[in-house]
């Protein structure tokens, strides 16, 4: 059994018996490899976002959270590559890292033959120019998700920097730039901050309670498209 097949089979074995654990020794015997190989495989799966943890003790072993793993996924090679292309278009956005993790989770549960076909097809795809021209700092992306107040050092169009505390509310993006939409405490109102002009940022412990309102944006409603997962 090659490594790709074994990784997929490991997840399915742990899913089948969850919440009961399987020891590294048992798994090594099942897949005819060393316990060290099993431990390396488990680390690789954890790094790909598969929720596996170790239970200590004489009857312990590795356990997977069935509620947070995917059953076998029947994606075609073209569908998997289409997702990868879409994720490349996320480069520089607040969701680039999360998108990559999601794709790795899907590949971890994809049947080995389908995953191999997808990798072959992906090797025949070339991209020129991906994502918007500007990126979103990781601290900013994390604060929007966690709803934490930010302390910014922000440079205006003339390059003059100012310090301010803002309450992140959401994002506004186009093909050229990403903007942080936030309540600016210095100005006492909503503002859009171009992310490539954020020259310093610190997340504060304080949580944001203010809600996002499209009415606060100085943009004609017909030009706005709200992202959905539908």
PDB file of C-alpha atoms in Angstrom:
ATOM      1  CA  UNK A   1       0.000   0.000   0.000  1.00  0.00           C
ATOM      2  CA  UNK A   2       1.447   3.393  -0.957  1.00  0.00           C
ATOM      3  CA  UNK A   3       1.421   6.311   1.464  1.00  0.00           C
ATOM      4  CA  UNK A   4      -1.539   8.127  -0.111  1.00  0.00           C
ATOM      5  CA  UNK A   5      -3.678   4.988   0.120  1.00  0.00           C
ATOM      6  CA  UNK A   6      -2.524   4.409   3.693  1.00  0.00           C
ATOM      7  CA  UNK A   7      -3.375   7.933   4.839  1.00  0.00           C
ATOM      8  CA  UNK A   8      -6.871   7.594   3.455  1.00  0.00           C
ATOM      9  CA  UNK A   9      -7.257   4.118   5.001  1.00  0.00           C
ATOM     10  CA  UNK A  10      -6.018   5.375   8.389  1.00  0.00           C
ATOM     11  CA  UNK A  11      -8.730   8.029   8.505  1.00  0.00           C
ATOM     12  CA  UNK A  12     -11.396   5.514   7.511  1.00  0.00           C
ATOM     13  CA  UNK A  13     -10.190   2.978  10.097  1.00  0.00           C
ATOM     14  CA  UNK A  14     -10.325   5.560  12.882  1.00  0.00           C
ATOM     15  CA  UNK A  15     -13.726   6.804  11.674  1.00  0.00           C
ATOM     16  CA  UNK A  16     -15.115   3.264  11.690  1.00  0.00           C
ATOM     17  CA  UNK A  17     -14.328   2.642  15.367  1.00  0.00           C
ATOM     18  CA  UNK A  18     -14.711   6.202  16.739  1.00  0.00           C
ATOM     19  CA  UNK A  19     -14.951   7.115  19.566  1.00  0.00           C
ATOM     20  CA  UNK A  20     -12.897   4.014  20.453  1.00  0.00           C
ATOM     21  CA  UNK A  21      -9.113   4.467  20.094  1.00  0.00           C
ATOM     22  CA  UNK A  22      -6.694   2.460  17.983  1.00  0.00           C
ATOM     23  CA  UNK A  23      -3.124   2.106  19.234  1.00  0.00           C
ATOM     24  CA  UNK A  24      -0.123   2.833  17.029  1.00  0.00           C
ATOM     25  CA  UNK A  25       0.925  -0.817  17.424  1.00  0.00           C
ATOM     26  CA  UNK A  26      -2.491  -2.074  16.279  1.00  0.00           C
ATOM     27  CA  UNK A  27      -2.491   0.286  13.284  1.00  0.00           C
ATOM     28  CA  UNK A  28       1.073  -0.736  12.407  1.00  0.00           C
ATOM     29  CA  UNK A  29       0.013  -4.368  12.314  1.00  0.00           C
ATOM     30  CA  UNK A  30      -3.101  -3.557  10.320  1.00  0.00           C
ATOM     31  CA  UNK A  31      -1.165  -1.716   7.600  1.00  0.00           C
ATOM     32  CA  UNK A  32       2.046  -3.741   7.832  1.00  0.00           C
ATOM     33  CA  UNK A  33       4.314  -0.803   8.660  1.00  0.00           C
ATOM     34  CA  UNK A  34       6.320   0.262  11.691  1.00  0.00           C
ATOM     35  CA  UNK A  35       4.775   2.164  14.602  1.00  0.00           C
ATOM     36  CA  UNK A  36       7.124   5.032  13.721  1.00  0.00           C
ATOM     37  CA  UNK A  37       5.586   5.185  10.236  1.00  0.00           C
ATOM     38  CA  UNK A  38       2.089   5.261  11.742  1.00  0.00           C
ATOM     39  CA  UNK A  39       3.103   8.109  14.051  1.00  0.00           C
ATOM     40  CA  UNK A  40       4.507  10.084  11.095  1.00  0.00           C
ATOM     41  CA  UNK A  41       1.293   9.483   9.152  1.00  0.00           C
ATOM     42  CA  UNK A  42      -0.836  10.687  12.072  1.00  0.00           C
ATOM     43  CA  UNK A  43       1.246  13.873  12.326  1.00  0.00           C
ATOM     44  CA  UNK A  44       0.775  14.450   8.578  1.00  0.00           C
ATOM     45  CA  UNK A  45      -2.999  14.014   8.879  1.00  0.00           C
ATOM     46  CA  UNK A  46      -3.145  16.368  11.863  1.00  0.00           C
ATOM     47  CA  UNK A  47      -1.150  18.914   9.874  1.00  0.00           C
ATOM     48  CA  UNK A  48      -3.738  18.621   7.086  1.00  0.00           C
ATOM     49  CA  UNK A  49      -6.477  19.526   9.572  1.00  0.00           C
ATOM     50  CA  UNK A  50      -7.896  16.058  10.311  1.00  0.00           C
ATOM     51  CA  UNK A  51      -9.072  16.154  13.983  1.00  0.00           C
ATOM     52  CA  UNK A  52      -7.085  13.222  15.394  1.00  0.00           C
ATOM     53  CA  UNK A  53      -5.802  13.178  18.963  1.00  0.00           C
ATOM     54  CA  UNK A  54      -4.024  10.685  21.218  1.00  0.00           C
ATOM     55  CA  UNK A  55      -5.675   9.224  24.312  1.00  0.00           C
ATOM     56  CA  UNK A  56      -3.094   8.245  26.956  1.00  0.00           C
ATOM     57  CA  UNK A  57      -3.127   5.112  29.069  1.00  0.00           C
ATOM     58  CA  UNK A  58      -2.859   1.340  28.658  1.00  0.00           C
ATOM     59  CA  UNK A  59      -6.026   1.169  26.567  1.00  0.00           C
ATOM     60  CA  UNK A  60      -5.419   4.461  24.797  1.00  0.00           C
ATOM     61  CA  UNK A  61      -4.503   5.238  21.234  1.00  0.00           C
ATOM     62  CA  UNK A  62      -5.511   7.525  18.400  1.00  0.00           C
ATOM     63  CA  UNK A  63      -9.078   8.829  18.051  1.00  0.00           C
ATOM     64  CA  UNK A  64     -10.730  10.807  15.275  1.00  0.00           C
ATOM     65  CA  UNK A  65     -13.700  13.124  15.817  1.00  0.00           C
ATOM     66  CA  UNK A  66     -16.339  11.707  13.468  1.00  0.00           C
ATOM     67  CA  UNK A  67     -18.450  14.842  13.791  1.00  0.00           C
ATOM     68  CA  UNK A  68     -15.673  16.939  12.269  1.00  0.00           C
ATOM     69  CA  UNK A  69     -14.414  14.652   9.518  1.00  0.00           C
ATOM     70  CA  UNK A  70     -15.825  14.003   6.098  1.00  0.00           C
ATOM     71  CA  UNK A  71     -17.074  10.641   4.879  1.00  0.00           C
ATOM     72  CA  UNK A  72     -15.704   9.419   1.520  1.00  0.00           C
ATOM     73  CA  UNK A  73     -16.088  12.230  -1.017  1.00  0.00           C
ATOM     74  CA  UNK A  74     -16.899  11.450  -4.634  1.00  0.00           C
ATOM     75  CA  UNK A  75     -15.258  14.406  -6.361  1.00  0.00           C
ATOM     76  CA  UNK A  76     -14.033  13.948  -9.892  1.00  0.00           C
ATOM     77  CA  UNK A  77     -10.480  14.944 -10.766  1.00  0.00           C
ATOM     78  CA  UNK A  78     -11.811  17.995 -12.635  1.00  0.00           C
ATOM     79  CA  UNK A  79     -13.930  19.047  -9.632  1.00  0.00           C
ATOM     80  CA  UNK A  80     -10.958  18.799  -7.278  1.00  0.00           C
ATOM     81  CA  UNK A  81      -8.760  20.834  -9.628  1.00  0.00           C
ATOM     82  CA  UNK A  82     -11.535  23.404 -10.080  1.00  0.00           C
ATOM     83  CA  UNK A  83     -11.493  23.906  -6.310  1.00  0.00           C
ATOM     84  CA  UNK A  84      -7.706  24.259  -6.327  1.00  0.00           C
ATOM     85  CA  UNK A  85      -7.877  26.886  -9.081  1.00  0.00           C
ATOM     86  CA  UNK A  86     -10.507  28.790  -7.115  1.00  0.00           C
ATOM     87  CA  UNK A  87      -8.288  28.638  -4.030  1.00  0.00           C
ATOM     88  CA  UNK A  88      -5.360  30.083  -5.982  1.00  0.00           C
ATOM     89  CA  UNK A  89      -7.613  33.036  -6.754  1.00  0.00           C
ATOM     90  CA  UNK A  90      -7.870  33.519  -2.981  1.00  0.00           C
ATOM     91  CA  UNK A  91      -4.174  34.433  -2.773  1.00  0.00           C
ATOM     92  CA  UNK A  92      -3.806  37.497  -0.595  1.00  0.00           C
ATOM     93  CA  UNK A  93      -7.386  37.352   0.704  1.00  0.00           C
ATOM     94  CA  UNK A  94      -8.384  36.814   4.354  1.00  0.00           C
ATOM     95  CA  UNK A  95      -9.441  33.255   3.495  1.00  0.00           C
ATOM     96  CA  UNK A  96      -6.382  31.953   1.642  1.00  0.00           C
ATOM     97  CA  UNK A  97      -5.018  29.897   4.544  1.00  0.00           C
ATOM     98  CA  UNK A  98      -8.430  28.513   5.507  1.00  0.00           C
ATOM     99  CA  UNK A  99      -9.099  27.585   1.884  1.00  0.00           C
ATOM    100  CA  UNK A 100      -5.850  25.651   1.676  1.00  0.00           C
ATOM    101  CA  UNK A 101      -6.699  23.750   4.862  1.00  0.00           C
ATOM    102  CA  UNK A 102     -10.147  22.889   3.505  1.00  0.00           C
ATOM    103  CA  UNK A 103      -8.665  21.500   0.285  1.00  0.00           C
ATOM    104  CA  UNK A 104      -6.159  19.369   2.234  1.00  0.00           C
ATOM    105  CA  UNK A 105      -9.017  17.954   4.324  1.00  0.00           C
ATOM    106  CA  UNK A 106     -10.890  16.998   1.167  1.00  0.00           C
ATOM    107  CA  UNK A 107      -7.838  15.365  -0.381  1.00  0.00           C
ATOM    108  CA  UNK A 108      -7.256  13.404   2.844  1.00  0.00           C
ATOM    109  CA  UNK A 109     -10.644  11.676   2.499  1.00  0.00           C
ATOM    110  CA  UNK A 110     -10.742  11.424  -1.296  1.00  0.00           C
ATOM    111  CA  UNK A 111     -10.343   7.848  -2.590  1.00  0.00           C
ATOM    112  CA  UNK A 112      -6.677   7.300  -3.409  1.00  0.00           C
ATOM    113  CA  UNK A 113      -7.223   6.713  -7.142  1.00  0.00           C
ATOM    114  CA  UNK A 114      -9.297   9.892  -7.472  1.00  0.00           C
ATOM    115  CA  UNK A 115      -6.703  11.902  -5.533  1.00  0.00           C
ATOM    116  CA  UNK A 116      -3.963  10.590  -7.829  1.00  0.00           C
ATOM    117  CA  UNK A 117      -5.979  11.526 -10.935  1.00  0.00           C
ATOM    118  CA  UNK A 118      -6.573  15.009  -9.514  1.00  0.00           C
ATOM    119  CA  UNK A 119      -2.864  15.517  -8.876  1.00  0.00           C
ATOM    120  CA  UNK A 120      -2.031  14.459 -12.430  1.00  0.00           C
ATOM    121  CA  UNK A 121      -4.579  16.877 -13.858  1.00  0.00           C
ATOM    122  CA  UNK A 122      -3.393  19.688 -11.565  1.00  0.00           C
ATOM    123  CA  UNK A 123       0.112  19.199 -12.915  1.00  0.00           C
ATOM    124  CA  UNK A 124      -1.182  20.215 -16.338  1.00  0.00           C
ATOM    125  CA  UNK A 125      -2.639  23.533 -15.211  1.00  0.00           C
ATOM    126  CA  UNK A 126      -0.678  26.801 -15.372  1.00  0.00           C
ATOM    127  CA  UNK A 127      -1.880  30.084 -13.867  1.00  0.00           C
ATOM    128  CA  UNK A 128      -0.796  33.619 -14.707  1.00  0.00           C
ATOM    129  CA  UNK A 129      -1.696  36.277 -12.175  1.00  0.00           C
ATOM    130  CA  UNK A 130      -3.766  35.121  -9.202  1.00  0.00           C
ATOM    131  CA  UNK A 131      -5.826  36.975  -6.667  1.00  0.00           C
ATOM    132  CA  UNK A 132      -6.116  40.718  -6.057  1.00  0.00           C
ATOM    133  CA  UNK A 133      -3.052  42.941  -6.074  1.00  0.00           C
ATOM    134  CA  UNK A 134      -3.089  43.532  -2.311  1.00  0.00           C
ATOM    135  CA  UNK A 135      -3.093  41.160   0.629  1.00  0.00           C
ATOM    136  CA  UNK A 136      -4.697  41.113   4.066  1.00  0.00           C
ATOM    137  CA  UNK A 137      -2.350  40.888   7.086  1.00  0.00           C
ATOM    138  CA  UNK A 138      -2.897  37.704   9.082  1.00  0.00           C
ATOM    139  CA  UNK A 139      -3.510  39.685  12.284  1.00  0.00           C
ATOM    140  CA  UNK A 140      -6.297  41.622  10.572  1.00  0.00           C
ATOM    141  CA  UNK A 141      -7.905  38.467   9.167  1.00  0.00           C
ATOM    142  CA  UNK A 142      -7.753  36.801  12.571  1.00  0.00           C
ATOM    143  CA  UNK A 143      -9.266  39.818  14.328  1.00  0.00           C
ATOM    144  CA  UNK A 144     -12.216  40.019  11.931  1.00  0.00           C
ATOM    145  CA  UNK A 145     -12.970  36.330  12.526  1.00  0.00           C
ATOM    146  CA  UNK A 146     -12.503  36.582  16.291  1.00  0.00           C
ATOM    147  CA  UNK A 147     -14.203  40.026  16.482  1.00  0.00           C
ATOM    148  CA  UNK A 148     -11.323  41.725  18.312  1.00  0.00           C
ATOM    149  CA  UNK A 149     -10.510  45.418  18.360  1.00  0.00           C
ATOM    150  CA  UNK A 150      -7.393  46.400  16.423  1.00  0.00           C
ATOM    151  CA  UNK A 151      -4.810  49.094  16.972  1.00  0.00           C
ATOM    152  CA  UNK A 152      -3.649  50.240  13.546  1.00  0.00           C
ATOM    153  CA  UNK A 153      -0.874  52.369  12.188  1.00  0.00           C
ATOM    154  CA  UNK A 154      -2.339  53.489   8.891  1.00  0.00           C
ATOM    155  CA  UNK A 155      -0.838  55.514   6.044  1.00  0.00           C
ATOM    156  CA  UNK A 156      -3.145  57.714   3.989  1.00  0.00           C
ATOM    157  CA  UNK A 157      -2.818  58.262   0.223  1.00  0.00           C
ATOM    158  CA  UNK A 158      -0.060  60.825   0.850  1.00  0.00           C
ATOM    159  CA  UNK A 159       1.879  58.364   2.996  1.00  0.00           C
ATOM    160  CA  UNK A 160       1.147  60.192   6.268  1.00  0.00           C
ATOM    161  CA  UNK A 161       0.704  57.619   9.047  1.00  0.00           C
ATOM    162  CA  UNK A 162      -1.658  57.856  12.004  1.00  0.00           C
ATOM    163  CA  UNK A 163      -2.452  55.574  14.924  1.00  0.00           C
ATOM    164  CA  UNK A 164      -6.013  54.598  15.730  1.00  0.00           C
ATOM    165  CA  UNK A 165      -8.151  51.917  17.320  1.00  0.00           C
ATOM    166  CA  UNK A 166     -10.805  50.355  15.125  1.00  0.00           C
ATOM    167  CA  UNK A 167     -13.609  47.830  15.532  1.00  0.00           C
ATOM    168  CA  UNK A 168     -13.363  45.412  12.556  1.00  0.00           C
ATOM    169  CA  UNK A 169     -16.748  44.742  10.972  1.00  0.00           C
ATOM    170  CA  UNK A 170     -15.988  43.068   7.635  1.00  0.00           C
ATOM    171  CA  UNK A 171     -14.272  43.278   4.274  1.00  0.00           C
ATOM    172  CA  UNK A 172     -14.793  45.072   1.019  1.00  0.00           C
ATOM    173  CA  UNK A 173     -12.876  43.644  -1.933  1.00  0.00           C
ATOM    174  CA  UNK A 174     -12.442  44.246  -5.632  1.00  0.00           C
ATOM    175  CA  UNK A 175     -10.042  43.021  -8.297  1.00  0.00           C
ATOM    176  CA  UNK A 176      -7.326  45.443  -7.156  1.00  0.00           C
ATOM    177  CA  UNK A 177      -7.564  45.882  -3.405  1.00  0.00           C
ATOM    178  CA  UNK A 178      -8.957  44.555  -0.150  1.00  0.00           C
ATOM    179  CA  UNK A 179     -10.365  46.980   2.396  1.00  0.00           C
ATOM    180  CA  UNK A 180     -11.009  46.486   6.085  1.00  0.00           C
ATOM    181  CA  UNK A 181     -14.415  47.937   6.931  1.00  0.00           C
ATOM    182  CA  UNK A 182     -14.374  49.086  10.540  1.00  0.00           C
ATOM    183  CA  UNK A 183     -15.683  51.581  13.048  1.00  0.00           C
ATOM    184  CA  UNK A 184     -12.890  54.097  13.572  1.00  0.00           C
ATOM    185  CA  UNK A 185     -12.788  55.384  17.129  1.00  0.00           C
ATOM    186  CA  UNK A 186     -10.525  58.258  16.134  1.00  0.00           C
ATOM    187  CA  UNK A 187     -13.033  59.562  13.544  1.00  0.00           C
ATOM    188  CA  UNK A 188     -16.132  58.402  15.396  1.00  0.00           C
ATOM    189  CA  UNK A 189     -17.635  56.665  12.372  1.00  0.00           C
ATOM    190  CA  UNK A 190     -17.323  53.826   9.845  1.00  0.00           C
ATOM    191  CA  UNK A 191     -14.262  53.829   7.608  1.00  0.00           C
ATOM    192  CA  UNK A 192     -12.659  51.612   4.955  1.00  0.00           C
ATOM    193  CA  UNK A 193      -8.917  50.957   5.353  1.00  0.00           C
ATOM    194  CA  UNK A 194      -6.980  49.720   2.345  1.00  0.00           C
ATOM    195  CA  UNK A 195      -5.074  46.723   3.665  1.00  0.00           C
ATOM    196  CA  UNK A 196      -1.816  47.489   1.855  1.00  0.00           C
ATOM    197  CA  UNK A 197      -1.690  50.828   3.690  1.00  0.00           C
ATOM    198  CA  UNK A 198      -1.781  49.173   7.129  1.00  0.00           C
ATOM    199  CA  UNK A 199       1.852  49.565   8.202  1.00  0.00           C
ATOM    200  CA  UNK A 200       1.422  48.263  11.736  1.00  0.00           C
ATOM    201  CA  UNK A 201      -1.282  46.279  13.510  1.00  0.00           C
ATOM    202  CA  UNK A 202      -1.945  44.810  16.940  1.00  0.00           C
ATOM    203  CA  UNK A 203      -4.952  42.788  18.073  1.00  0.00           C
ATOM    204  CA  UNK A 204      -6.369  43.888  21.442  1.00  0.00           C
ATOM    205  CA  UNK A 205      -8.230  41.699  23.984  1.00  0.00           C
ATOM    206  CA  UNK A 206     -11.417  43.795  23.721  1.00  0.00           C
ATOM    207  CA  UNK A 207     -14.237  42.223  21.708  1.00  0.00           C
ATOM    208  CA  UNK A 208     -16.298  43.994  19.045  1.00  0.00           C
ATOM    209  CA  UNK A 209     -20.033  44.232  19.754  1.00  0.00           C
ATOM    210  CA  UNK A 210     -20.986  46.565  16.900  1.00  0.00           C
ATOM    211  CA  UNK A 211     -22.659  44.853  13.918  1.00  0.00           C
ATOM    212  CA  UNK A 212     -21.885  45.120  10.198  1.00  0.00           C
ATOM    213  CA  UNK A 213     -24.386  47.279   8.284  1.00  0.00           C
ATOM    214  CA  UNK A 214     -24.188  47.770   4.531  1.00  0.00           C
ATOM    215  CA  UNK A 215     -26.016  51.081   5.000  1.00  0.00           C
ATOM    216  CA  UNK A 216     -22.815  52.390   6.619  1.00  0.00           C
ATOM    217  CA  UNK A 217     -20.875  51.886   3.386  1.00  0.00           C
ATOM    218  CA  UNK A 218     -20.600  54.843   1.045  1.00  0.00           C
ATOM    219  CA  UNK A 219     -21.185  52.578  -1.957  1.00  0.00           C
ATOM    220  CA  UNK A 220     -24.335  52.354  -4.117  1.00  0.00           C
ATOM    221  CA  UNK A 221     -26.242  49.193  -3.065  1.00  0.00           C
ATOM    222  CA  UNK A 222     -26.476  47.980  -6.662  1.00  0.00           C
ATOM    223  CA  UNK A 223     -22.680  47.707  -6.807  1.00  0.00           C
ATOM    224  CA  UNK A 224     -22.454  45.467  -3.739  1.00  0.00           C
ATOM    225  CA  UNK A 225     -22.571  41.691  -3.939  1.00  0.00           C
ATOM    226  CA  UNK A 226     -22.893  39.900  -0.599  1.00  0.00           C
ATOM    227  CA  UNK A 227     -21.001  36.614  -0.544  1.00  0.00           C
ATOM    228  CA  UNK A 228     -23.085  33.518   0.252  1.00  0.00           C
ATOM    229  CA  UNK A 229     -22.295  29.834   0.582  1.00  0.00           C
ATOM    230  CA  UNK A 230     -25.386  28.831  -1.391  1.00  0.00           C
TER     231      UNK A 230
END
